[in-house]
PDB file of C-alpha atoms in Angstrom:
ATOM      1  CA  UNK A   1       0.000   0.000   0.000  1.00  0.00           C
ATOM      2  CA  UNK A   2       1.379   3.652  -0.990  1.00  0.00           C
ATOM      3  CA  UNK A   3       1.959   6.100   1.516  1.00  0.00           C
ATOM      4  CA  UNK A   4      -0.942   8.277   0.301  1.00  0.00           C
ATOM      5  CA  UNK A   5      -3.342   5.456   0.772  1.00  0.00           C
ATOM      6  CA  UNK A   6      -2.030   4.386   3.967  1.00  0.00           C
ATOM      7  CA  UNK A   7      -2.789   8.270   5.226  1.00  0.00           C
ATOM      8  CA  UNK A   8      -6.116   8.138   3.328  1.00  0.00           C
ATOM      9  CA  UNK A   9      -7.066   4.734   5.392  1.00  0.00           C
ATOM     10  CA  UNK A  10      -6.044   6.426   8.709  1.00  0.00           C
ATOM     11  CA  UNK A  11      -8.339   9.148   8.398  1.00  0.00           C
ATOM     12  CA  UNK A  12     -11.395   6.862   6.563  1.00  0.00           C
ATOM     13  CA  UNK A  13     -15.065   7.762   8.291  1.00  0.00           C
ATOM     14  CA  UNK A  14     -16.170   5.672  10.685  1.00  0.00           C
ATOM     15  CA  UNK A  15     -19.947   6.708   9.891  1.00  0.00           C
ATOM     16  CA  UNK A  16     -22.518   3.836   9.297  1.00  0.00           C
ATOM     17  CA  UNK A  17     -23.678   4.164   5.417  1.00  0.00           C
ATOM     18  CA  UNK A  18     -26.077   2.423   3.085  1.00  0.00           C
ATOM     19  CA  UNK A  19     -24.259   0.321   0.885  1.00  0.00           C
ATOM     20  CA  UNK A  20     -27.120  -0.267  -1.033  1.00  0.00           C
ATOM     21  CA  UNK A  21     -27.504   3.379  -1.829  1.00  0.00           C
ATOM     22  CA  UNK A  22     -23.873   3.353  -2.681  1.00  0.00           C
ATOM     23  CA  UNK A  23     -23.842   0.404  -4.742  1.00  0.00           C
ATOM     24  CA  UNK A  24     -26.874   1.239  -6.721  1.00  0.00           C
ATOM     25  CA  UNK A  25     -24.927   4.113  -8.163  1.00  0.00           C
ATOM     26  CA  UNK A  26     -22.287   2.346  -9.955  1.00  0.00           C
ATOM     27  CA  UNK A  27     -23.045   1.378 -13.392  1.00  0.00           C
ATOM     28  CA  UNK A  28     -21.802  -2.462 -12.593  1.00  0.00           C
ATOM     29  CA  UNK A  29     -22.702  -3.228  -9.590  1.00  0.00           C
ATOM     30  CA  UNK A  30     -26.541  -1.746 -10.218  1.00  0.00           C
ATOM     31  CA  UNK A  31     -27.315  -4.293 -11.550  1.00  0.00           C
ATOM     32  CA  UNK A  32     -26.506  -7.014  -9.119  1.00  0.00           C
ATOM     33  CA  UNK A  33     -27.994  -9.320  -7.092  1.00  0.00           C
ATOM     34  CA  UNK A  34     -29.066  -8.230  -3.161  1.00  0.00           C
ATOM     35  CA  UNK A  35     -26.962 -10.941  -2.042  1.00  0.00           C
ATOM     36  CA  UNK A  36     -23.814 -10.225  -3.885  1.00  0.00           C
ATOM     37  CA  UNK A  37     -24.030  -6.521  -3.047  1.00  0.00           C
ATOM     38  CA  UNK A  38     -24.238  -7.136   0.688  1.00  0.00           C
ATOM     39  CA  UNK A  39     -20.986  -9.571  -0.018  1.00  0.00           C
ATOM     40  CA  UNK A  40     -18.944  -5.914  -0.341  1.00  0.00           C
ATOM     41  CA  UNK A  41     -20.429  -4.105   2.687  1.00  0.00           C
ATOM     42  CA  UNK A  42     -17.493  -4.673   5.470  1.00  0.00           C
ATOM     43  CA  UNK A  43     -14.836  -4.921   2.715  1.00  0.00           C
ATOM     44  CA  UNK A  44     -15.484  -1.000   1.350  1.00  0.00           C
ATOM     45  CA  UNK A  45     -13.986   2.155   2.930  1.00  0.00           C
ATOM     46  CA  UNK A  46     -15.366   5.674   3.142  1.00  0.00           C
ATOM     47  CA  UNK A  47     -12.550   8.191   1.966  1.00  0.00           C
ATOM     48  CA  UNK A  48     -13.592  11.847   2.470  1.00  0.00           C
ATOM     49  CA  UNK A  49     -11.421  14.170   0.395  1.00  0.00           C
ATOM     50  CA  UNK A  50     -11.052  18.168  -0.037  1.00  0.00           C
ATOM     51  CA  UNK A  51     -10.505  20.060  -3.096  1.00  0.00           C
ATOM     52  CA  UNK A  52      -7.547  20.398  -4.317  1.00  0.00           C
ATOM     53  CA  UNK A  53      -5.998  17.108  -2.680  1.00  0.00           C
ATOM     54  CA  UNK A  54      -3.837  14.681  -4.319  1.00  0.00           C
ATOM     55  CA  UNK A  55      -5.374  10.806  -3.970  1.00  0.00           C
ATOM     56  CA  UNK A  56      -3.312   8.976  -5.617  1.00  0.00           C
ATOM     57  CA  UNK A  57       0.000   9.826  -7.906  1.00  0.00           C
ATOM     58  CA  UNK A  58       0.727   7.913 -10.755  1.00  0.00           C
ATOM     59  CA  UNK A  59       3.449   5.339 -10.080  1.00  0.00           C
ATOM     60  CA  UNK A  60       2.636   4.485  -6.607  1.00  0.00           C
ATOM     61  CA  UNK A  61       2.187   1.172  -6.038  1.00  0.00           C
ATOM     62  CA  UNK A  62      -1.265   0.337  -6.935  1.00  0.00           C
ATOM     63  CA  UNK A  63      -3.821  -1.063  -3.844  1.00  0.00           C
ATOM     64  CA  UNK A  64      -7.117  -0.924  -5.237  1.00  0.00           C
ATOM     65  CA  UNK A  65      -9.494   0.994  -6.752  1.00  0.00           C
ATOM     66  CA  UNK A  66     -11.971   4.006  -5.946  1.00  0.00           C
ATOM     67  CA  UNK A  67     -15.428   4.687  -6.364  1.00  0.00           C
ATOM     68  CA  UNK A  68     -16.926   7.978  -6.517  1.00  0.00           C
ATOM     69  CA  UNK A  69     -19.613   8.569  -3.883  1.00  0.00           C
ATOM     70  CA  UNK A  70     -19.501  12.383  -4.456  1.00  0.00           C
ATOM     71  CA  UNK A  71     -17.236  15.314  -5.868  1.00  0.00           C
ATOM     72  CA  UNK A  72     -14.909  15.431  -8.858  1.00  0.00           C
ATOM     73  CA  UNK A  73     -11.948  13.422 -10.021  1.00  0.00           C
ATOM     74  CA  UNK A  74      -9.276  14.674 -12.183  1.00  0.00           C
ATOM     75  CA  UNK A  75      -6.774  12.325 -13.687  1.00  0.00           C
ATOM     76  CA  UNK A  76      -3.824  13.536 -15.285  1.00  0.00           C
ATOM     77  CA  UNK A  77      -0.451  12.454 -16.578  1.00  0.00           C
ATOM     78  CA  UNK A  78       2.529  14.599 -16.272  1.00  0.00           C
ATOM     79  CA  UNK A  79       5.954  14.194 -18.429  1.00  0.00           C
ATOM     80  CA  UNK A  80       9.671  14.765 -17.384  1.00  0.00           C
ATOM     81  CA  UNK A  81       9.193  18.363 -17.304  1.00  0.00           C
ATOM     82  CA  UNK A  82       5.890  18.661 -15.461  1.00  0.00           C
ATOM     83  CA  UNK A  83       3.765  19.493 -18.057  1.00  0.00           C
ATOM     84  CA  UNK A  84       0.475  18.093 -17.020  1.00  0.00           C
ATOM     85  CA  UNK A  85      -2.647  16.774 -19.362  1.00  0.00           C
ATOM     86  CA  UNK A  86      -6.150  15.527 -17.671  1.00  0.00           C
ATOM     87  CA  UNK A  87      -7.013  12.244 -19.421  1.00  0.00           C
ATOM     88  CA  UNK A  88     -10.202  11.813 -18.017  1.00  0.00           C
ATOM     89  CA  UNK A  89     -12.808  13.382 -15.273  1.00  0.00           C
ATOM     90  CA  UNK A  90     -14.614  11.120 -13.033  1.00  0.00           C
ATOM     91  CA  UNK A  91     -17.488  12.609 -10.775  1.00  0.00           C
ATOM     92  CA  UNK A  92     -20.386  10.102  -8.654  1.00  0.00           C
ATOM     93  CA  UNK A  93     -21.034   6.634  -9.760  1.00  0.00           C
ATOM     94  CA  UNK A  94     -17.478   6.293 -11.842  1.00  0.00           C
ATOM     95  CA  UNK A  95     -14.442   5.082 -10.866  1.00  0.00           C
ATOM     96  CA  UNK A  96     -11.038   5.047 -11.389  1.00  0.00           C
ATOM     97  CA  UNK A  97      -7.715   3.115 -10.482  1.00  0.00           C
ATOM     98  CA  UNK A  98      -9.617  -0.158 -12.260  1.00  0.00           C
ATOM     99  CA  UNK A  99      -6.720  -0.521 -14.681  1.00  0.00           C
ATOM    100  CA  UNK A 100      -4.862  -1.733 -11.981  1.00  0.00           C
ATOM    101  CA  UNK A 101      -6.410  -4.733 -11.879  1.00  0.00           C
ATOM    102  CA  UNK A 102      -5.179  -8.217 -13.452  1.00  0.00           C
ATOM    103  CA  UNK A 103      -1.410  -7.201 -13.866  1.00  0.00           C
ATOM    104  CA  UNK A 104       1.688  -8.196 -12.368  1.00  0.00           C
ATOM    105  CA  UNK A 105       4.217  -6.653 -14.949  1.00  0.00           C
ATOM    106  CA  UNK A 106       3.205  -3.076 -13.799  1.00  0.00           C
ATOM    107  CA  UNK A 107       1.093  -2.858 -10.212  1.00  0.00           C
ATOM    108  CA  UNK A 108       1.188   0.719 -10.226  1.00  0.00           C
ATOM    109  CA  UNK A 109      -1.481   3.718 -10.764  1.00  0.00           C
ATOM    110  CA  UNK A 110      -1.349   4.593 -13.963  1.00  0.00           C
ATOM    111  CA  UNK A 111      -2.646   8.289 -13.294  1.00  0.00           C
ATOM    112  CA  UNK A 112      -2.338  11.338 -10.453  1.00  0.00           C
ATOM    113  CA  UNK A 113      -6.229  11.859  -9.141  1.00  0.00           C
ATOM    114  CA  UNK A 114      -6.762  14.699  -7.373  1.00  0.00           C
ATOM    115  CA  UNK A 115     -10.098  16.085  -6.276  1.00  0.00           C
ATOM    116  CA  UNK A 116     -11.826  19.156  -8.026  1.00  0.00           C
ATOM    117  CA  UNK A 117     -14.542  19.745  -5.016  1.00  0.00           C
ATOM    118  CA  UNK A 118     -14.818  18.098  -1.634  1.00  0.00           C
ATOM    119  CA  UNK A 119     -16.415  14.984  -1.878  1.00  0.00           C
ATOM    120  CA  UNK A 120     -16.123  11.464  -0.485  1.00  0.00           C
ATOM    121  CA  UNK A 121     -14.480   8.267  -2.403  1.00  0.00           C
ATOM    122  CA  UNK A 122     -15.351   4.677  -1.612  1.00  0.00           C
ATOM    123  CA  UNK A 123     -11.929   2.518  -1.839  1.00  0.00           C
ATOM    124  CA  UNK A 124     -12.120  -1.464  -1.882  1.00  0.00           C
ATOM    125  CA  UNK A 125      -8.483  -3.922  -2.061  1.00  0.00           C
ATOM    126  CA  UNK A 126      -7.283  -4.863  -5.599  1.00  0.00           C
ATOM    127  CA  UNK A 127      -6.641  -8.244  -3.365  1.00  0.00           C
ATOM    128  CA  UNK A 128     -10.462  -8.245  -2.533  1.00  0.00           C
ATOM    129  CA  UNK A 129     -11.827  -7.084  -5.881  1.00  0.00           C
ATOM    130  CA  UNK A 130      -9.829  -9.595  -7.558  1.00  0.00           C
ATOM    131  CA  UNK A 131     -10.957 -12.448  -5.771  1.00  0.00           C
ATOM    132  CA  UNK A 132     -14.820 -11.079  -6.457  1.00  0.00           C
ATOM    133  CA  UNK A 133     -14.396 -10.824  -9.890  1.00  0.00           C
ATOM    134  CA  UNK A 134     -12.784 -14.349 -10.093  1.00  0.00           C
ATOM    135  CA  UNK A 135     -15.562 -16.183  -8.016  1.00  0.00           C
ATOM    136  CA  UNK A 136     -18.680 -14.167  -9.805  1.00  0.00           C
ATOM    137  CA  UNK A 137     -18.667 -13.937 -13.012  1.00  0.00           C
ATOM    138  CA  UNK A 138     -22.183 -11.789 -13.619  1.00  0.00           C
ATOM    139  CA  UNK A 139     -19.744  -9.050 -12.082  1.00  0.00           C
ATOM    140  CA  UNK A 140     -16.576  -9.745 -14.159  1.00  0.00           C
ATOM    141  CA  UNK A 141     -18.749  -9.319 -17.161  1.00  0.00           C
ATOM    142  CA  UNK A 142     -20.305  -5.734 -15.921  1.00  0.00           C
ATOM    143  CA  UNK A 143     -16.761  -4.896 -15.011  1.00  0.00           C
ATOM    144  CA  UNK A 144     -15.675  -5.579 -18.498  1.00  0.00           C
ATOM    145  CA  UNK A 145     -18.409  -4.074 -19.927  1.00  0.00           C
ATOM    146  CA  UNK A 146     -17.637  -0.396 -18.083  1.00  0.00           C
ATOM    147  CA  UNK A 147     -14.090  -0.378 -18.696  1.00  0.00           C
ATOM    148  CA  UNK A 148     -14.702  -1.252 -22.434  1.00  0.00           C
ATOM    149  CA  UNK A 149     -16.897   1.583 -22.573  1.00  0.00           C
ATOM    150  CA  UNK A 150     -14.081   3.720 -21.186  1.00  0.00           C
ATOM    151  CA  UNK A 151     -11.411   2.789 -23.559  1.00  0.00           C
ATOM    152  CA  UNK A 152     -14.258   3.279 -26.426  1.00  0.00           C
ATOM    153  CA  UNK A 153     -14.815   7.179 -24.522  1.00  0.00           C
ATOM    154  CA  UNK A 154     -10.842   7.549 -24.067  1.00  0.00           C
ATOM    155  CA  UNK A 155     -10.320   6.235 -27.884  1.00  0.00           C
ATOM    156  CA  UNK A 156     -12.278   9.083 -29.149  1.00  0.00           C
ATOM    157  CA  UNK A 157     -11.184  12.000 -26.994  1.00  0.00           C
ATOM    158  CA  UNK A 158      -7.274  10.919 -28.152  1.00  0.00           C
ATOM    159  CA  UNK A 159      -9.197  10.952 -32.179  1.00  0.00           C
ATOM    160  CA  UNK A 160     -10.248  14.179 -31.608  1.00  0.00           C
ATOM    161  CA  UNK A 161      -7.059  15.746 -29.842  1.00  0.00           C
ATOM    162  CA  UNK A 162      -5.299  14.663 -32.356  1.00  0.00           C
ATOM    163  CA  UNK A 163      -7.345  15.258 -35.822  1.00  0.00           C
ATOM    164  CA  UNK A 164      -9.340  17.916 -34.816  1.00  0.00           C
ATOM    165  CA  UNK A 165      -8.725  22.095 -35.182  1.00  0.00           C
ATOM    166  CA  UNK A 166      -8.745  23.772 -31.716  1.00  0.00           C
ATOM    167  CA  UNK A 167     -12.122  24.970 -32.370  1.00  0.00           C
ATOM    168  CA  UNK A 168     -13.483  21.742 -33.055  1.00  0.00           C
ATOM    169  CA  UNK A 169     -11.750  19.983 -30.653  1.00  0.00           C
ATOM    170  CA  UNK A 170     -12.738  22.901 -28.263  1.00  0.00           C
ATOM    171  CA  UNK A 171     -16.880  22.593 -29.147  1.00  0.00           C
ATOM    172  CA  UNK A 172     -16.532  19.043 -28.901  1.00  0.00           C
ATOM    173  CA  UNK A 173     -15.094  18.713 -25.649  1.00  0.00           C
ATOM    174  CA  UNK A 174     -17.276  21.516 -24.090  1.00  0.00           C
ATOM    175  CA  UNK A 175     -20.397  19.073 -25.167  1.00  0.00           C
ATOM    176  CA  UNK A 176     -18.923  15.605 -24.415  1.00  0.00           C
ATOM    177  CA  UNK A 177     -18.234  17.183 -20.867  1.00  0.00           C
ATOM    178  CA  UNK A 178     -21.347  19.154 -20.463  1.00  0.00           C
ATOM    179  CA  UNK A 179     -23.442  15.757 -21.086  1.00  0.00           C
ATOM    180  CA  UNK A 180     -21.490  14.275 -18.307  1.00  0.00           C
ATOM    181  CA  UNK A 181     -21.920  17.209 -15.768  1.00  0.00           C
ATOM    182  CA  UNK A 182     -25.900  18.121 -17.038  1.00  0.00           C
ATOM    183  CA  UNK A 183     -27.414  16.371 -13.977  1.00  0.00           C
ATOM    184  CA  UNK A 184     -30.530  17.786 -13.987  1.00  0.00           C
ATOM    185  CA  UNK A 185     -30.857  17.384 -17.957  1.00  0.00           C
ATOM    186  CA  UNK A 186     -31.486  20.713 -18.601  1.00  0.00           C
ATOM    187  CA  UNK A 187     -30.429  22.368 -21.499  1.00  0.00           C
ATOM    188  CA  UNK A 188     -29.146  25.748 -19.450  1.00  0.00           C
ATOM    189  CA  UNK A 189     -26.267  26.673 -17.240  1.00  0.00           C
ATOM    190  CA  UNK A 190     -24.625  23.428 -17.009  1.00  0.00           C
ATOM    191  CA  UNK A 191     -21.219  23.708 -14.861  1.00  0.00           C
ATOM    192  CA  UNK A 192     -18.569  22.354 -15.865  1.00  0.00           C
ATOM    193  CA  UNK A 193     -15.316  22.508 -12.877  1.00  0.00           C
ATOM    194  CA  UNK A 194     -12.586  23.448 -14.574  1.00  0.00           C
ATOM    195  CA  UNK A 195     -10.487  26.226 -15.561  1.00  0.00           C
ATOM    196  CA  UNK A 196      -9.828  27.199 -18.952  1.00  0.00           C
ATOM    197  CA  UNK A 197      -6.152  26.028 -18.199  1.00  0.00           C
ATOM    198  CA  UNK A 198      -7.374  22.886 -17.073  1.00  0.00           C
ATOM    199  CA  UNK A 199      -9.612  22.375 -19.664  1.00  0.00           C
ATOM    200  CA  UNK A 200      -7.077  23.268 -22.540  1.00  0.00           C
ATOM    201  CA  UNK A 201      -5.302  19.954 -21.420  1.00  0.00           C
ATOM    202  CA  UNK A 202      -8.033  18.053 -21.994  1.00  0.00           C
ATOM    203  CA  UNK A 203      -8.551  19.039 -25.708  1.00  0.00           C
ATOM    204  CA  UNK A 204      -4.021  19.109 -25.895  1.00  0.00           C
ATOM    205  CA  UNK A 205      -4.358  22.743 -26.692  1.00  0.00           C
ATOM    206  CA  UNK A 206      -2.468  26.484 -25.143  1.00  0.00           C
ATOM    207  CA  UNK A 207      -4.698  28.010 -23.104  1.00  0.00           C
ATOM    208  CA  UNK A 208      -4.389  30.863 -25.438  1.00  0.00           C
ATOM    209  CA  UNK A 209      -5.650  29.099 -28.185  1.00  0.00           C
ATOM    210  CA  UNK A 210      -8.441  28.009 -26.195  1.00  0.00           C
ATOM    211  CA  UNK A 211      -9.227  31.765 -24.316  1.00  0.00           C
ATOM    212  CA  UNK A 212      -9.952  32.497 -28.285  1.00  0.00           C
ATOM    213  CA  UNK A 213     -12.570  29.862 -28.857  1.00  0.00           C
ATOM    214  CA  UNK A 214     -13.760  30.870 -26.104  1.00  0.00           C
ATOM    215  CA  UNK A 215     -13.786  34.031 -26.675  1.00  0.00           C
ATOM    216  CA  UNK A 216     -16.259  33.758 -29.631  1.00  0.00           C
ATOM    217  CA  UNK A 217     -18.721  31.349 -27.651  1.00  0.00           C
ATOM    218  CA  UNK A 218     -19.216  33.930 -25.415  1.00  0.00           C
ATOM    219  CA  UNK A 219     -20.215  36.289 -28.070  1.00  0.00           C
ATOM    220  CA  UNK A 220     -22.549  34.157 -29.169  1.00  0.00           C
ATOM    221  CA  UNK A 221     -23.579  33.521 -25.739  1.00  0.00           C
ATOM    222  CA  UNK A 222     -22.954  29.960 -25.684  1.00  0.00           C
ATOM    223  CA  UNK A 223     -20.591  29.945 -22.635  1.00  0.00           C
ATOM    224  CA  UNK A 224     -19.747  32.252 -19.873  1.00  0.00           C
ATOM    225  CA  UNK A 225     -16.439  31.735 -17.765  1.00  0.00           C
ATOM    226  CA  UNK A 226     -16.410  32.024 -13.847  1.00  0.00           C
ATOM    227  CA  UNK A 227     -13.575  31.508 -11.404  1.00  0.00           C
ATOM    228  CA  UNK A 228     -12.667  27.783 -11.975  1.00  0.00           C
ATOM    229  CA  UNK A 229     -15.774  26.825 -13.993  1.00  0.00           C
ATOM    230  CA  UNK A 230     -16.821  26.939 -17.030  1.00  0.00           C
ATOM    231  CA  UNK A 231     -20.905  27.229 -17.973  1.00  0.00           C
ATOM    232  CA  UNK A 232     -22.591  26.453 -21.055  1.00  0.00           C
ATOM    233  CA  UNK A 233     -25.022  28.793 -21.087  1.00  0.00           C
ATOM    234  CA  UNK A 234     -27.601  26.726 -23.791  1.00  0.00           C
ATOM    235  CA  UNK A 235     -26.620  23.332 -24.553  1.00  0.00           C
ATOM    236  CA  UNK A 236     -28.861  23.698 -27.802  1.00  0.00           C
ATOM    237  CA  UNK A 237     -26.936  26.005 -28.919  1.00  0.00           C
ATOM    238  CA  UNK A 238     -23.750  24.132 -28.500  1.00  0.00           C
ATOM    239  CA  UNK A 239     -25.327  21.511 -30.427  1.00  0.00           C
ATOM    240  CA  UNK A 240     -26.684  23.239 -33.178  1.00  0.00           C
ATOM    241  CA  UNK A 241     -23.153  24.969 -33.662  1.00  0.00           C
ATOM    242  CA  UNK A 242     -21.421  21.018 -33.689  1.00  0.00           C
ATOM    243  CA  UNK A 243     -23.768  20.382 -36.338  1.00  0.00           C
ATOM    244  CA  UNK A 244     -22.679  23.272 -38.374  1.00  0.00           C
ATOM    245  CA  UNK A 245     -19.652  22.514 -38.096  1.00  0.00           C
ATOM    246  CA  UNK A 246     -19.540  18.660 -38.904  1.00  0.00           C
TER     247      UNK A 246
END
């Protein structure tokens, strides 16, 4: 276990919680019987985290994976001069870490997460998980089944980084995310958390580059920026202007 998760697992909540509630919010375990659910309740941990904190860094010796309860999850990589790019954003009901899972060549995290708001993270053994997935398969198959749909997600963000114009890359980002963050499926200001430095290393972009595109979305009045969020002001909009421009 890495240092950071062996401080994490000192300070875990001792709170009771219903893992029903919590399982029921993960896209493959919602689907699972009562009985197998109730198999993970004493073998979870509650992980409360603040923004801004680092829960994992990439390279650390990999002991399981997290669920997210509540908050947001960035993951980034970082290269030998420190130069950092977010490869994905995970908020409640995803998780991350999963990749961790089945190797012995590489045990290690294969990302930095850090938290964009407060929130609390669910954390269960790679040890434990393993040995679930091996002895039930109706979960080794949802398992598979989420993680191929994130290479299928990750596949196409690294298309479009690397095909697309900065404008297109820009507008398609700012819609791929705001589906993700539109909880309440509205079509008006849906928040996305990140800065418009952040979010230029999502789409692989300067944040000049991007301040531009962005610049004209406001103008249209597609977007407005605020202090470490970005809204999109009408998703239809957004959408109408992706379809002009594919």
């Amino acid at each position: 276990m890495s240092q950071i998760e062996h401080a994490l697992k000192l300070r875990q909540t001792s709170h009771p919680f219903r893992m029903e509630d919590f399982l029921q919010k993960l896209v493959f375990f919602r689907d699972l019987s009562m009985q197998t659910k109730k198999e993970f309740e004493s073998k979870i941990q509650s992980i409360p985290v603040k923004k801004g904190e680092r829960i994992i860094s990439e390279e650390d010796e990999a002991g399981g994976v997290f669920f997210v309860q509540s908050g947001v999850v960035k993951l980034t990589k970082q290269d030998v001069d420190g130069n950092e790019i977010i490869v994905c954003i995970k908020q409640s009901g995803d998780v991350f870490a999963e990749a961790c899972l089945f190797t012995n060549t590489n045990p290690v995290y294969p990302a930095t997460a850090t938290a964009l708001t407060d929130g609390m993270l669910y954390f269960l053994s790679r040890a434990e998980l393993e040995r679930e997935l091996y002895h039930n398969p109706e979960l080794a198959l949802q398992m598979i089944g989420y993680m191929s749909d994130q290479l299928r997600e990750m596949t196409t963000t690294l298309r479009d980084v690397a095909l697309l114009d900065v404008f297109s890359k820009t507008v398609k980002t700012l819609e791929r995310l705001g589906r993700k963050f539109n909880h309440d499926n509205t079509r008006w200001d849906i928040e996305i958390p990140l800065s418009t430095q952040e979010f230029a290393t999502v789409v692989g972009a300067t944040r000049e580059s991007v301040s531009r595109v962005f610049g004209k979305l406001k103008k249209q009045g597609i977007i407005e920026i605020k202090p470490r969020k970005i809204m999109i002001v009408d998703s239809c909009m957004l959408c109408a202007l992706m379809q002009k421009e594919y």
